[in-house]
Structure formats: C-alpha cells, structure tokens
C-alpha cells in the first residue's frame, strides 16, 4: 500500500507541476501580446502626432507663401503707382507755368493782329513780334504744349467751347466758322478750350433779297 500511495502522490505532483508550467506559458504569451498591442498603440499615437505636425507645417508654409505672394503683389502695385506718379509729374509739372504763359501768347497774337505788316512804320515791329511768337511757340511745343485752332473743323465739345451759333452758307452745320480764342493742350490734357463760333449751316440763312 505504501508504494501505491507514493505513486499516486507523485502523479498528483507531476500533474500540478505540469499545470503550473502550462499556466506560465500562457502568461508569457499573454504578456507578449499585451506588449505588442501597447507598442502598436504608441506607434499609432506617434503617427497621429507626426501627421498633425506635418499638417501644421504645411498650413504654415502655405500661409507664409500666401504672405510672400501678397507682399510681392503689393510691392509691384506700389512700384507701378510710383512710376505712374512720376510720369504724371513729369508730364504736368509745367501745367501751372504753361497756364501763366497763355495770356502772353494771346497778347503777342493780338499785337500781330493790330499791326500792319505792310506799313513801313510798323513792319519792323510786326516782324519782331512774329519772330518772337514763333520762337516762343516752338519752345513750348518741345514740352508738349499744343495749339487748338479748329477753324473749319467739326465742333468738338471736348476741346472747343461754343460762344454762339450762326447760320452760314459757307460752312456746314456744326462746323467751327470762327475761332475767337485759341485753345491749348498740354500732353493730352486740355488746358484751355478754344472759344469758337459754330455754323448752323445754310438752311437757316435768309436768302430773300
């Protein structure tokens, strides 16, 4: 009996030992799986962090690129406006001075109109004033000052100012038949319109004897 009891106890011990060994293997496997899950979870978190950092970096780059683009466009606009301002200043810097010169030109023309070019006593004066006026006109022409003398031309309200209308058999309707005062343009800008008399045409002329 004692041998059989010892054998039975040994079998129980072996069974317990084998059970403990099996339980330990399962524990090791479970630990490995938990460790792997933890590593994967951390890796996913890290990937999300990197993706978020990348998105933030891309957004910041885009914002900076937009800022640089706007700055470049703004600089180009400033340069263009500055160039336009310089060009306008160059063209019209003489505007005030030119306006002051117009009465001088008018007076010289009146002097010619009131002087007889054929009379011996006024011939020299006439020639002197005429030469001075031509030289004066030639000089201001170099700076963009142009005369508006529309005798016989179609009336243009942008450059002409009508002081009246008269019937005329010699001029078609809406034609400048007389220039009372010449106009002037400085670099395409009207300084003074020409004062003109406009024809109504022959239809309004009373032809009764």
Short mmCIF file of C-alpha atoms in Angstrom, two decimals:
data_model
loop_
_atom_site.label_atom_id
_atom_site.label_comp_id
_atom_site.label_asym_id
_atom_site.label_seq_id
_atom_site.Cartn_x
_atom_site.Cartn_y
_atom_site.Cartn_z
CA UNK A 1 0.00 0.00 0.00
CA UNK A 2 2.75 2.39 0.76
CA UNK A 3 4.19 2.05 -2.75
CA UNK A 4 0.86 2.62 -4.38
CA UNK A 5 0.25 5.69 -2.22
CA UNK A 6 3.62 7.15 -3.12
CA UNK A 7 2.98 6.57 -6.79
CA UNK A 8 -0.39 8.29 -6.56
CA UNK A 9 1.09 11.26 -4.79
CA UNK A 10 3.85 11.52 -7.40
CA UNK A 11 1.29 11.54 -10.18
CA UNK A 12 -0.58 14.34 -8.44
CA UNK A 13 2.64 16.33 -8.04
CA UNK A 14 3.51 15.84 -11.70
CA UNK A 15 0.03 16.89 -12.64
CA UNK A 16 0.32 20.05 -10.53
CA UNK A 17 3.76 20.83 -11.91
CA UNK A 18 2.60 20.32 -15.46
CA UNK A 19 -0.37 22.59 -14.71
CA UNK A 20 1.91 25.29 -13.35
CA UNK A 21 4.19 25.05 -16.38
CA UNK A 22 1.22 25.38 -18.75
CA UNK A 23 -0.11 28.35 -16.83
CA UNK A 24 3.30 30.09 -17.01
CA UNK A 25 3.46 29.61 -20.81
CA UNK A 26 0.06 31.11 -21.19
CA UNK A 27 1.11 34.03 -19.00
CA UNK A 28 4.21 34.65 -21.11
CA UNK A 29 2.14 34.59 -24.31
CA UNK A 30 -0.42 36.97 -22.82
CA UNK A 31 2.34 39.36 -21.73
CA UNK A 32 3.90 39.36 -25.19
CA UNK A 33 0.56 40.13 -26.79
CA UNK A 34 -0.12 42.96 -24.37
CA UNK A 35 3.34 44.38 -25.02
CA UNK A 36 2.79 44.21 -28.80
CA UNK A 37 -0.60 45.92 -28.50
CA UNK A 38 0.97 48.63 -26.38
CA UNK A 39 3.74 49.16 -28.92
CA UNK A 40 1.22 49.35 -31.77
CA UNK A 41 -0.90 51.81 -29.82
CA UNK A 42 2.10 54.01 -29.12
CA UNK A 43 3.14 53.76 -32.76
CA UNK A 44 -0.34 54.87 -33.87
CA UNK A 45 -0.22 57.80 -31.43
CA UNK A 46 3.19 58.75 -32.78
CA UNK A 47 1.93 58.52 -36.36
CA UNK A 48 -1.02 60.75 -35.49
CA UNK A 49 1.34 63.25 -33.83
CA UNK A 50 3.58 63.26 -36.90
CA UNK A 51 0.62 63.65 -39.25
CA UNK A 52 -0.70 66.56 -37.18
CA UNK A 53 2.75 68.17 -37.12
CA UNK A 54 3.03 67.71 -40.88
CA UNK A 55 -0.40 69.26 -41.45
CA UNK A 56 0.51 72.22 -39.23
CA UNK A 57 3.82 72.66 -41.08
CA UNK A 58 2.09 72.53 -44.46
CA UNK A 59 -0.51 75.05 -43.29
CA UNK A 60 2.22 77.36 -42.01
CA UNK A 61 4.15 77.05 -45.29
CA UNK A 62 1.01 77.84 -47.28
CA UNK A 63 0.30 80.84 -45.06
CA UNK A 64 3.85 82.12 -45.46
CA UNK A 65 3.70 81.53 -49.21
CA UNK A 66 0.44 83.48 -49.41
CA UNK A 67 2.01 86.25 -47.34
CA UNK A 68 5.03 86.39 -49.63
CA UNK A 69 2.79 86.42 -52.71
CA UNK A 70 0.68 89.25 -51.30
CA UNK A 71 3.79 91.18 -50.35
CA UNK A 72 5.20 90.76 -53.86
CA UNK A 73 1.92 91.87 -55.43
CA UNK A 74 1.74 94.85 -53.08
CA UNK A 75 5.30 95.84 -53.94
CA UNK A 76 4.55 95.54 -57.66
CA UNK A 77 1.48 97.76 -57.24
CA UNK A 78 3.48 100.33 -55.28
CA UNK A 79 6.18 100.37 -57.96
CA UNK A 80 3.58 100.73 -60.72
CA UNK A 81 1.79 103.58 -58.93
CA UNK A 82 5.09 105.28 -58.21
CA UNK A 83 6.09 105.03 -61.86
CA UNK A 84 2.70 106.44 -62.90
CA UNK A 85 3.03 109.29 -60.42
CA UNK A 86 6.50 110.09 -61.69
CA UNK A 87 5.26 110.04 -65.28
CA UNK A 88 2.32 112.31 -64.43
CA UNK A 89 4.58 114.66 -62.52
CA UNK A 90 6.97 114.78 -65.45
CA UNK A 91 4.21 115.48 -67.96
CA UNK A 92 2.24 118.02 -65.99
CA UNK A 93 4.87 119.73 -63.85
CA UNK A 94 4.71 122.63 -66.32
CA UNK A 95 0.91 122.87 -66.26
CA UNK A 96 0.71 125.84 -63.90
CA UNK A 97 3.59 127.56 -65.65
CA UNK A 98 2.04 126.90 -69.06
CA UNK A 99 -1.27 128.41 -67.93
CA UNK A 100 0.61 131.55 -66.96
CA UNK A 101 2.16 131.69 -70.43
CA UNK A 102 -1.12 131.56 -72.36
CA UNK A 103 -2.01 135.25 -71.81
CA UNK A 104 1.47 136.17 -73.06
CA UNK A 105 0.87 134.24 -76.27
CA UNK A 106 -2.59 135.80 -76.62
CA UNK A 107 -1.13 139.29 -76.24
CA UNK A 108 1.53 138.68 -78.86
CA UNK A 109 -1.10 137.41 -81.28
CA UNK A 110 -3.24 140.48 -80.61
CA UNK A 111 -0.19 142.65 -81.26
CA UNK A 112 0.22 140.99 -84.64
CA UNK A 113 -3.47 141.41 -85.44
CA UNK A 114 -3.28 145.11 -84.57
CA UNK A 115 -0.13 145.78 -86.57
CA UNK A 116 0.05 146.36 -90.31
CA UNK A 117 2.72 144.07 -91.73
CA UNK A 118 2.94 146.17 -94.94
CA UNK A 119 3.23 149.61 -93.38
CA UNK A 120 6.79 150.84 -93.18
CA UNK A 121 6.36 152.34 -89.71
CA UNK A 122 5.09 149.07 -88.19
CA UNK A 123 6.71 146.47 -90.42
CA UNK A 124 9.78 146.06 -88.21
CA UNK A 125 7.64 145.77 -85.08
CA UNK A 126 5.40 143.22 -86.76
CA UNK A 127 8.33 141.09 -87.89
CA UNK A 128 9.93 141.25 -84.44
CA UNK A 129 6.75 140.21 -82.65
CA UNK A 130 6.07 137.48 -85.22
CA UNK A 131 9.59 136.07 -84.85
CA UNK A 132 9.33 136.16 -81.05
CA UNK A 133 5.95 134.43 -81.14
CA UNK A 134 7.18 131.69 -83.46
CA UNK A 135 10.22 131.07 -81.28
CA UNK A 136 8.03 131.05 -78.19
CA UNK A 137 5.56 128.55 -79.70
CA UNK A 138 8.41 126.34 -80.90
CA UNK A 139 9.91 126.28 -77.41
CA UNK A 140 6.73 125.37 -75.55
CA UNK A 141 5.91 122.77 -78.22
CA UNK A 142 9.00 120.82 -77.13
CA UNK A 143 7.42 120.44 -73.69
CA UNK A 144 4.12 119.11 -75.05
CA UNK A 145 2.08 122.32 -75.36
CA UNK A 146 -0.10 122.18 -78.49
CA UNK A 147 -2.36 124.82 -80.01
CA UNK A 148 -6.05 124.11 -80.61
CA UNK A 149 -7.05 126.19 -83.63
CA UNK A 150 -10.08 124.40 -85.12
CA UNK A 151 -11.01 126.83 -87.89
CA UNK A 152 -13.16 124.89 -90.41
CA UNK A 153 -13.19 121.72 -88.31
CA UNK A 154 -16.17 119.87 -86.88
CA UNK A 155 -17.16 121.18 -83.47
CA UNK A 156 -15.67 119.02 -80.69
CA UNK A 157 -17.14 119.73 -77.25
CA UNK A 158 -14.14 118.07 -75.59
CA UNK A 159 -11.74 120.69 -76.96
CA UNK A 160 -14.00 123.54 -78.09
CA UNK A 161 -16.31 125.90 -76.26
CA UNK A 162 -19.06 127.41 -78.39
CA UNK A 163 -19.92 131.01 -77.60
CA UNK A 164 -22.73 131.04 -80.17
CA UNK A 165 -24.18 129.61 -83.36
CA UNK A 166 -24.88 131.44 -86.63
CA UNK A 167 -26.29 130.42 -89.99
CA UNK A 168 -23.68 130.35 -92.73
CA UNK A 169 -23.78 129.41 -96.41
CA UNK A 170 -20.02 128.83 -96.37
CA UNK A 171 -19.78 126.29 -93.55
CA UNK A 172 -21.73 123.05 -92.99
CA UNK A 173 -23.78 122.73 -89.86
CA UNK A 174 -21.84 122.01 -86.64
CA UNK A 175 -18.61 123.36 -88.16
CA UNK A 176 -16.34 125.92 -86.49
CA UNK A 177 -16.71 129.04 -88.62
CA UNK A 178 -14.69 131.38 -86.43
CA UNK A 179 -12.09 130.99 -83.66
CA UNK A 180 -12.43 133.77 -81.12
CA UNK A 181 -9.62 132.46 -78.89
CA UNK A 182 -7.27 129.54 -79.48
CA UNK A 183 -7.17 126.63 -77.07
CA UNK A 184 -4.20 124.73 -75.72
CA UNK A 185 -3.45 121.12 -74.77
CA UNK A 186 -0.54 120.00 -72.59
CA UNK A 187 0.43 116.35 -73.09
CA UNK A 188 -3.12 115.29 -73.98
CA UNK A 189 -4.62 117.30 -71.09
CA UNK A 190 -6.80 120.25 -72.05
CA UNK A 191 -5.52 123.48 -70.53
CA UNK A 192 -7.99 125.79 -72.21
CA UNK A 193 -10.74 125.09 -74.72
CA UNK A 194 -10.86 127.05 -77.95
CA UNK A 195 -13.59 129.71 -77.92
CA UNK A 196 -15.46 129.29 -81.20
CA UNK A 197 -18.49 130.33 -83.23
CA UNK A 198 -20.33 127.35 -84.72
CA UNK A 199 -22.19 127.28 -88.01
CA UNK A 200 -25.84 126.29 -88.17
CA UNK A 201 -25.49 125.57 -91.86
CA UNK A 202 -27.07 127.25 -94.89
CA UNK A 203 -30.59 126.02 -94.12
CA UNK A 204 -31.24 128.83 -91.64
CA UNK A 205 -29.87 131.61 -93.85
CA UNK A 206 -32.50 134.02 -95.09
CA UNK A 207 -31.94 134.10 -98.86
CA UNK A 208 -34.70 136.64 -99.62
CA UNK A 209 -33.46 139.75 -101.40
#
